[in-house]
mmCIF file of C-alpha atoms and ligand atoms in Angstrom:
data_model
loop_
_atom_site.group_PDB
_atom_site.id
_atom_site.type_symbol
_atom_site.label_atom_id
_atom_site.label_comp_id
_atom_site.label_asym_id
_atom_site.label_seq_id
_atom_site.Cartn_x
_atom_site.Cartn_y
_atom_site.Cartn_z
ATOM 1 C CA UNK A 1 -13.505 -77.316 -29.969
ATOM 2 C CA UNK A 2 -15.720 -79.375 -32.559
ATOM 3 C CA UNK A 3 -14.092 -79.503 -35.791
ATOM 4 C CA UNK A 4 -15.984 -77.026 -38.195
ATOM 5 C CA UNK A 5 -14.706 -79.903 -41.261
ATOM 6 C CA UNK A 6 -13.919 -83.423 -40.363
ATOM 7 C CA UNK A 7 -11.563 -83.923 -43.307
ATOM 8 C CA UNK A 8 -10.052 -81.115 -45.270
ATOM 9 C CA UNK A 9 -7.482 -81.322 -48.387
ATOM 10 C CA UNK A 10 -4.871 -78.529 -49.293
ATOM 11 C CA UNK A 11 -3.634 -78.601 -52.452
ATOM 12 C CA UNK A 12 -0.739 -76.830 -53.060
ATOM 13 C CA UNK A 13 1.523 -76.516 -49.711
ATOM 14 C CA UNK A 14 2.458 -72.615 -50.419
ATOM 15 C CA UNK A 15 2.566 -69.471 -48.239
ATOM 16 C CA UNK A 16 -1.091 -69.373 -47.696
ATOM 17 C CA UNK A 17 -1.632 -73.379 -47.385
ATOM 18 C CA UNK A 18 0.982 -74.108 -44.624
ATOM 19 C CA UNK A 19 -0.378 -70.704 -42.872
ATOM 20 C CA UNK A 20 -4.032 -72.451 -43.176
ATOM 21 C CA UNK A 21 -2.458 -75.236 -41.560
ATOM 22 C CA UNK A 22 -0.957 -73.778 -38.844
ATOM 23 C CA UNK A 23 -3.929 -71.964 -38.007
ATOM 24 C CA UNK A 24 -6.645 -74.992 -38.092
ATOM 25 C CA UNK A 25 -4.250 -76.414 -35.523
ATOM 26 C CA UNK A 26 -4.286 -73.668 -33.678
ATOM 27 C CA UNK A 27 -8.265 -73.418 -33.602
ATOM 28 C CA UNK A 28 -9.119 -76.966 -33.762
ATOM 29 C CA UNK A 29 -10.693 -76.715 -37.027
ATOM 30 C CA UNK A 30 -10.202 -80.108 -38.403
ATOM 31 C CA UNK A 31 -10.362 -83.547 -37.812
ATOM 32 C CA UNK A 32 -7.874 -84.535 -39.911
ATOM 33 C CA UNK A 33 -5.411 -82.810 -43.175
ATOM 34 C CA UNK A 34 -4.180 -84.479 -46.354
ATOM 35 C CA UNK A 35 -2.347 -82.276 -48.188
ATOM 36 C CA UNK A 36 -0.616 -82.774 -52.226
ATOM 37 C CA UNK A 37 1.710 -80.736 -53.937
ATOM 38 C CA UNK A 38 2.704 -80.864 -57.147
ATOM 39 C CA UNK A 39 6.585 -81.203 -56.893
ATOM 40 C CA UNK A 40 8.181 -84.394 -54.422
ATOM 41 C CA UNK A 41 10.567 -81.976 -53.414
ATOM 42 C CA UNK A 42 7.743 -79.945 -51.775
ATOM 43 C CA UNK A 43 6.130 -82.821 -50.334
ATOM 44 C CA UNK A 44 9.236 -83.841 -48.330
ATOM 45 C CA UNK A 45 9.508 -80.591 -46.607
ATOM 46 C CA UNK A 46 6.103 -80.933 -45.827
ATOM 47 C CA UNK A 47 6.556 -84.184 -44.251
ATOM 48 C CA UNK A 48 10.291 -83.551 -42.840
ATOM 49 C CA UNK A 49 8.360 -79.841 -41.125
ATOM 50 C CA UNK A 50 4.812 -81.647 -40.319
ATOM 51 C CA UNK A 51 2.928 -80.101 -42.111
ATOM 52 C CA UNK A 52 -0.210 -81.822 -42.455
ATOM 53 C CA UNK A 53 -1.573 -84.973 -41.193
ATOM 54 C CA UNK A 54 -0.645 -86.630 -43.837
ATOM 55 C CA UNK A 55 0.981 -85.318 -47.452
ATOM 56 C CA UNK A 56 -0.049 -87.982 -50.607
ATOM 57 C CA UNK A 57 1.516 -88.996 -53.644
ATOM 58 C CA UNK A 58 -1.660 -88.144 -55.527
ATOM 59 C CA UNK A 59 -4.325 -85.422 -56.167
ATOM 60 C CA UNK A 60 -6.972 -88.719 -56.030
ATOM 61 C CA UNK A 61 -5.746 -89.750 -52.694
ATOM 62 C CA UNK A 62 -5.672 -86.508 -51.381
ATOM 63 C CA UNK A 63 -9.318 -85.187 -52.334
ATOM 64 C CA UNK A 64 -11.189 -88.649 -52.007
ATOM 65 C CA UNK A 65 -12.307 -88.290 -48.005
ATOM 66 C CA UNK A 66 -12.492 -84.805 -47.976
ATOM 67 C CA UNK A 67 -14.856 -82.495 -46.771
ATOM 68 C CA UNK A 68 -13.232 -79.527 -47.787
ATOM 69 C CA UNK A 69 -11.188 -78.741 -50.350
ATOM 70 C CA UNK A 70 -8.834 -75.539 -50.610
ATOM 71 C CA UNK A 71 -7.290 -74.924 -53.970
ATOM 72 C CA UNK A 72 -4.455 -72.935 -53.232
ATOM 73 C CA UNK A 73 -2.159 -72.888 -56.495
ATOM 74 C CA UNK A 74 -1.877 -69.806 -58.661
ATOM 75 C CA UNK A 75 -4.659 -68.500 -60.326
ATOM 76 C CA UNK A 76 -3.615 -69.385 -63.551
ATOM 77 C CA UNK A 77 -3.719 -73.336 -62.808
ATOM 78 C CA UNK A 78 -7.176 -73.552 -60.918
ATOM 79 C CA UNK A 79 -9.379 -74.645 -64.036
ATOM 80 C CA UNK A 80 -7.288 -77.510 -64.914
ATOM 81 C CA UNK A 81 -6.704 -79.045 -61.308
ATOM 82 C CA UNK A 82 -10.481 -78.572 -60.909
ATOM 83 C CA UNK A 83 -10.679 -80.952 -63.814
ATOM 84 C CA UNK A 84 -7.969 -83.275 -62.309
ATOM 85 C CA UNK A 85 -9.479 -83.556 -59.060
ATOM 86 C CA UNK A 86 -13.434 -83.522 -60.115
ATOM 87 C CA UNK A 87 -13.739 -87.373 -60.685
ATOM 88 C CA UNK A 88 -12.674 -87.867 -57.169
ATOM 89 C CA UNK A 89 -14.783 -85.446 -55.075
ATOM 90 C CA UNK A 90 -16.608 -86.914 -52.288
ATOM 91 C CA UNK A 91 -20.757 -85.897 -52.909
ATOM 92 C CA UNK A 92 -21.577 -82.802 -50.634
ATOM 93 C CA UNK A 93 -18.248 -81.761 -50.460
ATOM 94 C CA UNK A 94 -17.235 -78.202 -50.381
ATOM 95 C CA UNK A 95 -14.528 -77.111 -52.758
ATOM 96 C CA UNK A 96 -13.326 -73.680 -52.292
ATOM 97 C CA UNK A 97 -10.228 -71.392 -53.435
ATOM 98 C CA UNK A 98 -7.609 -68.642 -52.093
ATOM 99 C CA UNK A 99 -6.770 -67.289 -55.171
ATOM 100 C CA UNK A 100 -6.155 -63.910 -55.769
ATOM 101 C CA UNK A 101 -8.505 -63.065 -58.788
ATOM 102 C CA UNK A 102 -11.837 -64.397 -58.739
ATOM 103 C CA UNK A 103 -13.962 -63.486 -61.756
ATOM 104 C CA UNK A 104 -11.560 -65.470 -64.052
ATOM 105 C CA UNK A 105 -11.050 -68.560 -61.608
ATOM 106 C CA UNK A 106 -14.454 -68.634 -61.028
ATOM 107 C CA UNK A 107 -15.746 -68.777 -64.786
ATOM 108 C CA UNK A 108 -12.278 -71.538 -65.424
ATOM 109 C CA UNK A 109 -13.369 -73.889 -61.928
ATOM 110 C CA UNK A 110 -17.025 -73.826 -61.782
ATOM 111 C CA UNK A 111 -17.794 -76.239 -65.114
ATOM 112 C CA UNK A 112 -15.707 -78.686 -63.510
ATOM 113 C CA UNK A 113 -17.465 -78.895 -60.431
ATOM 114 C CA UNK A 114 -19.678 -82.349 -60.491
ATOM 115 C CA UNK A 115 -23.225 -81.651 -59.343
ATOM 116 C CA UNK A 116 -24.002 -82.538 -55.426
ATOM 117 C CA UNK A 117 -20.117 -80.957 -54.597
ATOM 118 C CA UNK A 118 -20.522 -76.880 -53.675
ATOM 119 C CA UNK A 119 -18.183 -74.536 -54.964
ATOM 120 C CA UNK A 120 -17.565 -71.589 -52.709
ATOM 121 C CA UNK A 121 -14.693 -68.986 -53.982
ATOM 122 C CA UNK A 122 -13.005 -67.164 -51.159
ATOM 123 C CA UNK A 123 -10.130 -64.622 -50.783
ATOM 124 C CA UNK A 124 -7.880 -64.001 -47.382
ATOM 125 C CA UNK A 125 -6.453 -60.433 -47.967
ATOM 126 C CA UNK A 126 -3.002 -61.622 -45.890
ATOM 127 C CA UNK A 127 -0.051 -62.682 -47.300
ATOM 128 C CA UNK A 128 3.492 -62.404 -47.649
ATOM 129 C CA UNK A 129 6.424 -61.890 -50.001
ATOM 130 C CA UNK A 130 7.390 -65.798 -49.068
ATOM 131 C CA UNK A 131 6.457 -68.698 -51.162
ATOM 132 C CA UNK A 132 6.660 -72.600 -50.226
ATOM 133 C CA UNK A 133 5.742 -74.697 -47.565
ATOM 134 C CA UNK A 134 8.099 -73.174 -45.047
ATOM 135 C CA UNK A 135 6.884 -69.831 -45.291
ATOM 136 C CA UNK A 136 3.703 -70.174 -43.322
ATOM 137 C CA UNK A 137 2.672 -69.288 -39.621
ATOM 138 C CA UNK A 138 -0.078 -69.889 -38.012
ATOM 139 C CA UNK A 139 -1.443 -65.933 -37.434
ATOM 140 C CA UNK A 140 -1.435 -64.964 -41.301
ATOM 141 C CA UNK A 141 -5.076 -64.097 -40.974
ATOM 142 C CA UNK A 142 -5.386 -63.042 -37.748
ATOM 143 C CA UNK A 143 -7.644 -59.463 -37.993
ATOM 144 C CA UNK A 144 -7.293 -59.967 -41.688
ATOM 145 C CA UNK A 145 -10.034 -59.730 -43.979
ATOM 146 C CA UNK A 146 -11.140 -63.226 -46.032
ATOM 147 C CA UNK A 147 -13.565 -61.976 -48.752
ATOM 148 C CA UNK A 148 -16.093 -65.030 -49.885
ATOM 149 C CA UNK A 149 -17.084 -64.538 -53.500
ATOM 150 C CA UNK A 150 -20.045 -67.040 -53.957
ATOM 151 C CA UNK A 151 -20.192 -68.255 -57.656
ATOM 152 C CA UNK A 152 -24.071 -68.629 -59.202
ATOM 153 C CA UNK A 153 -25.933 -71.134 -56.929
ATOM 154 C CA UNK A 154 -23.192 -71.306 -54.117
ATOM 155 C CA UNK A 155 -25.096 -73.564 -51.549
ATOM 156 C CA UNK A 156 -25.895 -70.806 -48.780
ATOM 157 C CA UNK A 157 -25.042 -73.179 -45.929
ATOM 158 C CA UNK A 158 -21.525 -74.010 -47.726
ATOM 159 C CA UNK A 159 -21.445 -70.535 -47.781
ATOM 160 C CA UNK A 160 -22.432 -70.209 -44.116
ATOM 161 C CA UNK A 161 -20.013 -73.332 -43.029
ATOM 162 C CA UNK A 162 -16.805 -71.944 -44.834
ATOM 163 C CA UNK A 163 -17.487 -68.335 -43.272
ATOM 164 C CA UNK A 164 -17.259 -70.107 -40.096
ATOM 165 C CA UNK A 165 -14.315 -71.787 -40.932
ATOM 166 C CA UNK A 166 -12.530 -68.647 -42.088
ATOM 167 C CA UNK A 167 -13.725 -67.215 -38.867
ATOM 168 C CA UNK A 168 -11.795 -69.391 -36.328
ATOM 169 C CA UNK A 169 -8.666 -68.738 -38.819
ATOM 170 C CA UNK A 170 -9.126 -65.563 -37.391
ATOM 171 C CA UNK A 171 -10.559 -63.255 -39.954
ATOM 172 C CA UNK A 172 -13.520 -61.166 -40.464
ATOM 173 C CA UNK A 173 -15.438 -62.109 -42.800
ATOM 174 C CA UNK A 174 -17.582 -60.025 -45.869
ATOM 175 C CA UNK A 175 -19.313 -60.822 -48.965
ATOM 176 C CA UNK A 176 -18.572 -59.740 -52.218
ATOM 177 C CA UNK A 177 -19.344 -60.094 -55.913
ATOM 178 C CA UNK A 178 -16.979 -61.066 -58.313
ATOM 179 C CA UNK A 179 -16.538 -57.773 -60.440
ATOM 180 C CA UNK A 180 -16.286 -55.602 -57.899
ATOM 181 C CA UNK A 181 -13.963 -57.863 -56.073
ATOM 182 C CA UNK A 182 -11.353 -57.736 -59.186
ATOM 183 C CA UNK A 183 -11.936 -54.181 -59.402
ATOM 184 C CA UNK A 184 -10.941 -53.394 -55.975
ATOM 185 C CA UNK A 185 -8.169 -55.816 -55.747
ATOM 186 C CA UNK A 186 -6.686 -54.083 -58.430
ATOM 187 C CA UNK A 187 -6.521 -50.820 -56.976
ATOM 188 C CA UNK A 188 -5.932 -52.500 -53.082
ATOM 189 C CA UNK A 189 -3.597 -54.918 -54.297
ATOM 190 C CA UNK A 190 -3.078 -55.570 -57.823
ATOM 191 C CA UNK A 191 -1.505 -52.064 -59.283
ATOM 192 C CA UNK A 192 0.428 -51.694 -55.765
ATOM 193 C CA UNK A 193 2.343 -54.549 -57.044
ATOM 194 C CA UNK A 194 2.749 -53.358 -60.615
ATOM 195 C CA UNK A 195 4.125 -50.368 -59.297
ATOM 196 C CA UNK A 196 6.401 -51.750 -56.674
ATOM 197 C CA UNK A 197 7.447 -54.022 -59.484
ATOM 198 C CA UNK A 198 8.091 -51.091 -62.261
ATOM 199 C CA UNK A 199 10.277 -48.969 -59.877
ATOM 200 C CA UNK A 200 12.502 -51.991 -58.579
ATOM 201 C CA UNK A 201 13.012 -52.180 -62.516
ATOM 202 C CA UNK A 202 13.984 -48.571 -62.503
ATOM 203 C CA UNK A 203 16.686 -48.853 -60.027
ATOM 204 C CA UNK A 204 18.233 -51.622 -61.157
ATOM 205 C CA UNK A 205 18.637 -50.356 -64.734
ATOM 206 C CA UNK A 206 20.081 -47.476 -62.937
ATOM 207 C CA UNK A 207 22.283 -49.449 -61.132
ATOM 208 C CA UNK A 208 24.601 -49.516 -63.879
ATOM 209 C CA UNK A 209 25.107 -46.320 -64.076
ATOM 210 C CA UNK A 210 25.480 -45.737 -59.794
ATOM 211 C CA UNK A 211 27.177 -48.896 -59.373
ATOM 212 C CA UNK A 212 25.571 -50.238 -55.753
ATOM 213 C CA UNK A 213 24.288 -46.720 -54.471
ATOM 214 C CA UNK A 214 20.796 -48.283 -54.893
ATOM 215 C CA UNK A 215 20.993 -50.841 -52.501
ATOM 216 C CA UNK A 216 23.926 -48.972 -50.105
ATOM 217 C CA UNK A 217 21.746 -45.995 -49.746
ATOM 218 C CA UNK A 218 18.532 -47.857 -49.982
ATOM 219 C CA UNK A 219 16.047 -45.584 -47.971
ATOM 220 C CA UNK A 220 12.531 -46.980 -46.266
ATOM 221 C CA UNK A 221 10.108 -45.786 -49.265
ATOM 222 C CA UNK A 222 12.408 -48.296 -51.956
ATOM 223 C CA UNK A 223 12.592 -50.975 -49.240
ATOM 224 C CA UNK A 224 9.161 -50.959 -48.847
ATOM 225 C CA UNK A 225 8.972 -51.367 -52.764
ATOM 226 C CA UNK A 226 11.958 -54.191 -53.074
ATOM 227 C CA UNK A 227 9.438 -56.422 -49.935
ATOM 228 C CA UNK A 228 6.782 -56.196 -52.661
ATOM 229 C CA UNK A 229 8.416 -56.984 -56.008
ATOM 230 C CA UNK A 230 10.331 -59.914 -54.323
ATOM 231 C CA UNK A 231 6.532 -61.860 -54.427
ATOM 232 C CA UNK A 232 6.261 -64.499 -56.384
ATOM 233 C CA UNK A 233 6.528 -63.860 -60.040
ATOM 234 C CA UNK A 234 4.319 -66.833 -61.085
ATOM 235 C CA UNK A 235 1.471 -65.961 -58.832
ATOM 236 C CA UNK A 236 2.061 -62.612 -60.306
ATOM 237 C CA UNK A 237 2.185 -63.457 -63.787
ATOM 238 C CA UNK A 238 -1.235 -65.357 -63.247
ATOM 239 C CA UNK A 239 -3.193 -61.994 -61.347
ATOM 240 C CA UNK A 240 -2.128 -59.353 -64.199
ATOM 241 C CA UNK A 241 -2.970 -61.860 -67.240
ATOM 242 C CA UNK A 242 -6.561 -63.391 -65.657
ATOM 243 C CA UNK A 243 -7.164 -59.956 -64.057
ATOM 244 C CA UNK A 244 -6.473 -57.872 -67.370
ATOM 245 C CA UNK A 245 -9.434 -55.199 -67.766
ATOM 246 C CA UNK A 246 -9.823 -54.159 -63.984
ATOM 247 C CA UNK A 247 -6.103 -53.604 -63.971
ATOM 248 C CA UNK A 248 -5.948 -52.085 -67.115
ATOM 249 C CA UNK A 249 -8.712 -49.429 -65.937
ATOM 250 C CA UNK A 250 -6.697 -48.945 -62.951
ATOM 251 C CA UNK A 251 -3.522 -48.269 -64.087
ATOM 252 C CA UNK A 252 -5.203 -45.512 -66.963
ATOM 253 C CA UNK A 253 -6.285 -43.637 -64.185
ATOM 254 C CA UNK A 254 -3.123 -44.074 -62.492
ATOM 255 C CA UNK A 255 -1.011 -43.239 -65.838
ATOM 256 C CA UNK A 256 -3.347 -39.694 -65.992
ATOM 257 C CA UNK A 257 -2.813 -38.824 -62.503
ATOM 258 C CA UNK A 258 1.079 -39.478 -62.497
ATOM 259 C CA UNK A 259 0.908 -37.092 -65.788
ATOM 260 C CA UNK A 260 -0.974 -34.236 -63.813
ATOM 261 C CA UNK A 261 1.972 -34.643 -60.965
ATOM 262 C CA UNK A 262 4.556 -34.854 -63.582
ATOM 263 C CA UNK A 263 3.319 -31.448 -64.662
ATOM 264 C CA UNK A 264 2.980 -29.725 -61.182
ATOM 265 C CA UNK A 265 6.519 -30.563 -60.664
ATOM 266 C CA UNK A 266 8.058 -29.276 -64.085
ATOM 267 C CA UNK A 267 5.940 -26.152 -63.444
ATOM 268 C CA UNK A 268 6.691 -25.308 -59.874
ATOM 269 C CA UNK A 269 2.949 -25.941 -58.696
ATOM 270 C CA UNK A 270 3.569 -26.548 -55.351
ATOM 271 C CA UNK A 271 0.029 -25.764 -53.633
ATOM 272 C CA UNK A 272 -1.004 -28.607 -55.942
ATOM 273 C CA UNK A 273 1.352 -31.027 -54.701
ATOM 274 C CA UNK A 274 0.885 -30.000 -51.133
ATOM 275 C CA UNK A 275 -2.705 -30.351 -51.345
ATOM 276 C CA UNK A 276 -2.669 -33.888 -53.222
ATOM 277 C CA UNK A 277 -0.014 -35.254 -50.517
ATOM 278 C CA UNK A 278 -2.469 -33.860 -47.984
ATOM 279 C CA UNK A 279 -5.390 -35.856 -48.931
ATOM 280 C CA UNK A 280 -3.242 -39.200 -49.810
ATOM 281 C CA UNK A 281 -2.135 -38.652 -45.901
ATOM 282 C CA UNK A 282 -5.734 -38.341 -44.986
ATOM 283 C CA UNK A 283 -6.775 -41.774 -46.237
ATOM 284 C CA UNK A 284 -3.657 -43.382 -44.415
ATOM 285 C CA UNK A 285 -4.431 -42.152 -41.237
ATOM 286 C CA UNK A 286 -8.371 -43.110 -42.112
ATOM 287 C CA UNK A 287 -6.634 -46.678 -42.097
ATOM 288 C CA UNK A 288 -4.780 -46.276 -38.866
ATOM 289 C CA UNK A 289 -8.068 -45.106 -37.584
ATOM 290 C CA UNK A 290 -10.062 -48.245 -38.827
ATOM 291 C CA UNK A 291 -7.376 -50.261 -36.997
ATOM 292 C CA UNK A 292 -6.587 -51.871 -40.389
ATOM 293 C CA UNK A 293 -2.832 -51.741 -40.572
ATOM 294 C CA UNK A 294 -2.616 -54.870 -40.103
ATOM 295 C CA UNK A 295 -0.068 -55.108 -43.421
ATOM 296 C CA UNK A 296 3.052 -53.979 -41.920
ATOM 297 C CA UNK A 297 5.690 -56.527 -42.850
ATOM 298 C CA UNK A 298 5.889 -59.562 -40.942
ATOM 299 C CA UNK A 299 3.239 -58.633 -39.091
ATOM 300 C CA UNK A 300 2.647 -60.856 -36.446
ATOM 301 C CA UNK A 301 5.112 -63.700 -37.474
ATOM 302 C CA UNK A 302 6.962 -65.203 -34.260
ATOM 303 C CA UNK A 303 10.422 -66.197 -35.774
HETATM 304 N N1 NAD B 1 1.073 -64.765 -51.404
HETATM 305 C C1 NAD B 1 0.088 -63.953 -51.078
HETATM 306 O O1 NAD B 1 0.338 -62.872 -50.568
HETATM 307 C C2 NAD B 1 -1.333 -64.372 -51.340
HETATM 308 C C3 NAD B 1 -2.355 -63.802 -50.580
HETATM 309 C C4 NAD B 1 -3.675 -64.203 -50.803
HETATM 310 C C5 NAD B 1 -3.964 -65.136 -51.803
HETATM 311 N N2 NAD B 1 -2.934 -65.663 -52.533
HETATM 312 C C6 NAD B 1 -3.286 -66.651 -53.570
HETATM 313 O O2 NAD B 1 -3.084 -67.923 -53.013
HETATM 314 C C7 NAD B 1 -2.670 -68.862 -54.006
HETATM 315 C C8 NAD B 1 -1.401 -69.550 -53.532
HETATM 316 O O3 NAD B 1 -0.416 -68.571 -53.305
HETATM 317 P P1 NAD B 1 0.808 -68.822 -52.312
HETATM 318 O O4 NAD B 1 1.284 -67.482 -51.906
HETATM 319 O O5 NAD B 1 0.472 -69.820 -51.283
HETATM 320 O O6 NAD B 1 1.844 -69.408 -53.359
HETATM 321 P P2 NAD B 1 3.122 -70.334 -53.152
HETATM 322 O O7 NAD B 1 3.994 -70.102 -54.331
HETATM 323 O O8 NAD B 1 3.707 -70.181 -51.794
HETATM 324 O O9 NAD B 1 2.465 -71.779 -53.263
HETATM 325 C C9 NAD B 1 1.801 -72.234 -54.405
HETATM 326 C C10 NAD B 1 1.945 -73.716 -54.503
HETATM 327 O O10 NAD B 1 1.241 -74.192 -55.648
HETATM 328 C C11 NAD B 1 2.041 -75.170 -56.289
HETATM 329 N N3 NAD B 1 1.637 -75.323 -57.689
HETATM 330 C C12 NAD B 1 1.879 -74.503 -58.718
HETATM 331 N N4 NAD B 1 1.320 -74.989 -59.823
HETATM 332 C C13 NAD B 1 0.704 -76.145 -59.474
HETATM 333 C C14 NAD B 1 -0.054 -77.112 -60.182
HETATM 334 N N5 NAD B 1 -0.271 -77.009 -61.477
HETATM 335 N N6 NAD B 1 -0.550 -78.170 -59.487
HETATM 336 C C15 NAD B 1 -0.329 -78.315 -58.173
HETATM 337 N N7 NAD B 1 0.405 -77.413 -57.463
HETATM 338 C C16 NAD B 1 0.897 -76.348 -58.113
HETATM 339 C C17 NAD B 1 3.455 -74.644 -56.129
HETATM 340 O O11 NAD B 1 4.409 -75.628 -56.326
HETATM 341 C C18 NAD B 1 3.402 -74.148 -54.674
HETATM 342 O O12 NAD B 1 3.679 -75.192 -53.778
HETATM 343 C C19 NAD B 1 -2.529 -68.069 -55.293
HETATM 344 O O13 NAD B 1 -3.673 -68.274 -56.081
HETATM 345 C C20 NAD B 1 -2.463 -66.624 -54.828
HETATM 346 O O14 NAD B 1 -3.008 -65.758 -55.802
HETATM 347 C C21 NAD B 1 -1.631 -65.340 -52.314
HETATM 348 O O1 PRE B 2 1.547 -58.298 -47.683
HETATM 349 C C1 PRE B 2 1.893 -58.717 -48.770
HETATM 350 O O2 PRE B 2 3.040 -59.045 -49.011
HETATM 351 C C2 PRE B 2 0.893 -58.902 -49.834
HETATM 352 O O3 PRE B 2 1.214 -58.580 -50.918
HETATM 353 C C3 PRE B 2 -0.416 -59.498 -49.531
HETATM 354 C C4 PRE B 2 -1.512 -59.263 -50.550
HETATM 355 C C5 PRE B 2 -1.763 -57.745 -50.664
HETATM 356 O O4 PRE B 2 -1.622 -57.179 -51.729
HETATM 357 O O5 PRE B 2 -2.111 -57.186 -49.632
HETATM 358 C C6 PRE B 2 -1.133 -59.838 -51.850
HETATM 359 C C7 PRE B 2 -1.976 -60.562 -52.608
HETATM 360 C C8 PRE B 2 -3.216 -61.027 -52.119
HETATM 361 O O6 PRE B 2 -4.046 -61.644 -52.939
HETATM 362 C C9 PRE B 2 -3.596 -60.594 -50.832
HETATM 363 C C10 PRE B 2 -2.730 -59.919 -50.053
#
């Protein structure tokens, strides 16, 4: 297959960049992939696992050739590597992003984009409780949705090219605008994780008082939640504090709705229960239905 980028540059050799790797092997995507990250611990393992084509020293060397570039670092770091990177952008290149949040790295990367290079947000809704370089496989994004948030005056064949690209990674593609993309990542994704997050924190302070019974008797529903609130707690971190008003919304409306439960429960209402539990089961089995439970974890990972 023709390579969709002859050059691209991942900076940042996480969970989602060694998966992006993987996978433009696997499709042929690119000529050729520099990678940089930040620590030379994490550059080793790249090197000692082969990951990338070649892993450089510095952010200059890494960028200068390349046709794409995917900043994927957490959210809360994107404006100043734009700024590190910018004076060493090849003209016409395409810079693009994985981060979680997109309003807030769009308004912190976009100033430091020079004119002639395109700047084309984008979101893969895959991932993992993993973090580093080793964590990544090459069918992350299979059947997974990448959402492409283009910022003001996003070059519409950039747009077009990186679509493609996200494509032969092996996810469908849609369109979205940045508001409405933190607003429904906060109820998708977001508050999931603040929740997961809060009732880990519940158990363990009650740990003290039932000594290991949490974890002994630890039954699928808290599993589920531990998988969660084991994600990284610097990517974390970075999505509640640059995604602070959608999540804030969402978690009033969560806060009333756990009250009006709370209630039902001290009063004895259970048609009320039975008929909320009844239409939360509805919308998972709309999912099943829509073929996208795809999330299960370790979905498709081969080791
Ligand atoms: N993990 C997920 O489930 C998931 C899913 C979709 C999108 N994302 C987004 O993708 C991005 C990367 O997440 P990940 O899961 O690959 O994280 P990760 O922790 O696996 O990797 C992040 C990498 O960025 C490096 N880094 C941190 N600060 C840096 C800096 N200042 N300069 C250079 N490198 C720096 C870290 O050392 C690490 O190697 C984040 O913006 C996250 O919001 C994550
Ligand atoms: O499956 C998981 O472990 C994830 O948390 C992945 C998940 C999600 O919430 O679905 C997490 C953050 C992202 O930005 C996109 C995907």
């Amino acid at each position: 297959m023709t390579p969709i980028y002859d050059r691209v540059a991942l900076i940042g050799l996480g969970l989602i960049a060694s998966s992006m790797f993987w996978a433009m092997k696997r499709g042929g995507l690119a000529g050729h992939v520099t990678g940089y990250a930040r620590s030379a611990e994490t550059r080793d393992t790249a090197r000692r696992i082969g990951l990338c084509d070649k892993v450089c020293d510095t952010l200059a060397e890494a960028v200068a050739d390349a046709d794409l570039v995917v900043l994927a670092v957490p959210v809360g770091v994107m404006g100043q590597l734009a700024q590190d990177i910018a004076p060493y952008l090849k003209p016409r290149a395409t810079v693009t992003d994985v981060g979680s949040v997109k309003g807030h790295v769009i308004s912190d990367v976009a100033p430091h984009i020079p004119e002639g290079v395109h700047f084309v947000p984008a979101h893969p809704l895959a991932g993992t409780e993993h973090s580093g370089p080793e964590s990544g496989f090459a069918t992350l994004f299979d059947n997974r949705w990448c959402l492409i948030v283009p910022s003001e005056g996003s070059d519409s064949e950039a747009v077009e090219t990186l679509s493609r690209y996200w494509r032969g990674l092996g996810s469908n593609v849609d369109v979205m605008e940045p508001d409405h993309h933190d607003l429904v990542l906060a109820v998708t994704s977001h508050c999931p994780h603040l929740i997961a997050y809060t009732m880990v924190g519940v158990a363990d302070d009650l740990r003290r008082v039932t000594d290991s019974e949490v974890i002994k008797y630890s039954a699928a529903g808290f599993r589920d939640f531990t998988r969660i609130a084991a994600s990284d707690p610097t990517m974390w971190r970075d999505v509640f504090l640059t995604n602070k008003d959608a999540t804030l919304e969402i978690l009033g409306r969560f806060t009333e709705e756990l009250f009006a439960l709370q209630r039902a429960i001290r009063q004895g209402d259970g048609p009320l229960l039975h008929d909320y539990f009844t239409r939360t089961r509805a919308i998972r089995r709309g999912i099943i239905e829509a073929g996208q439970d795809t999330a299960a974890p370790n979905f498709g990972r081969s080791g």
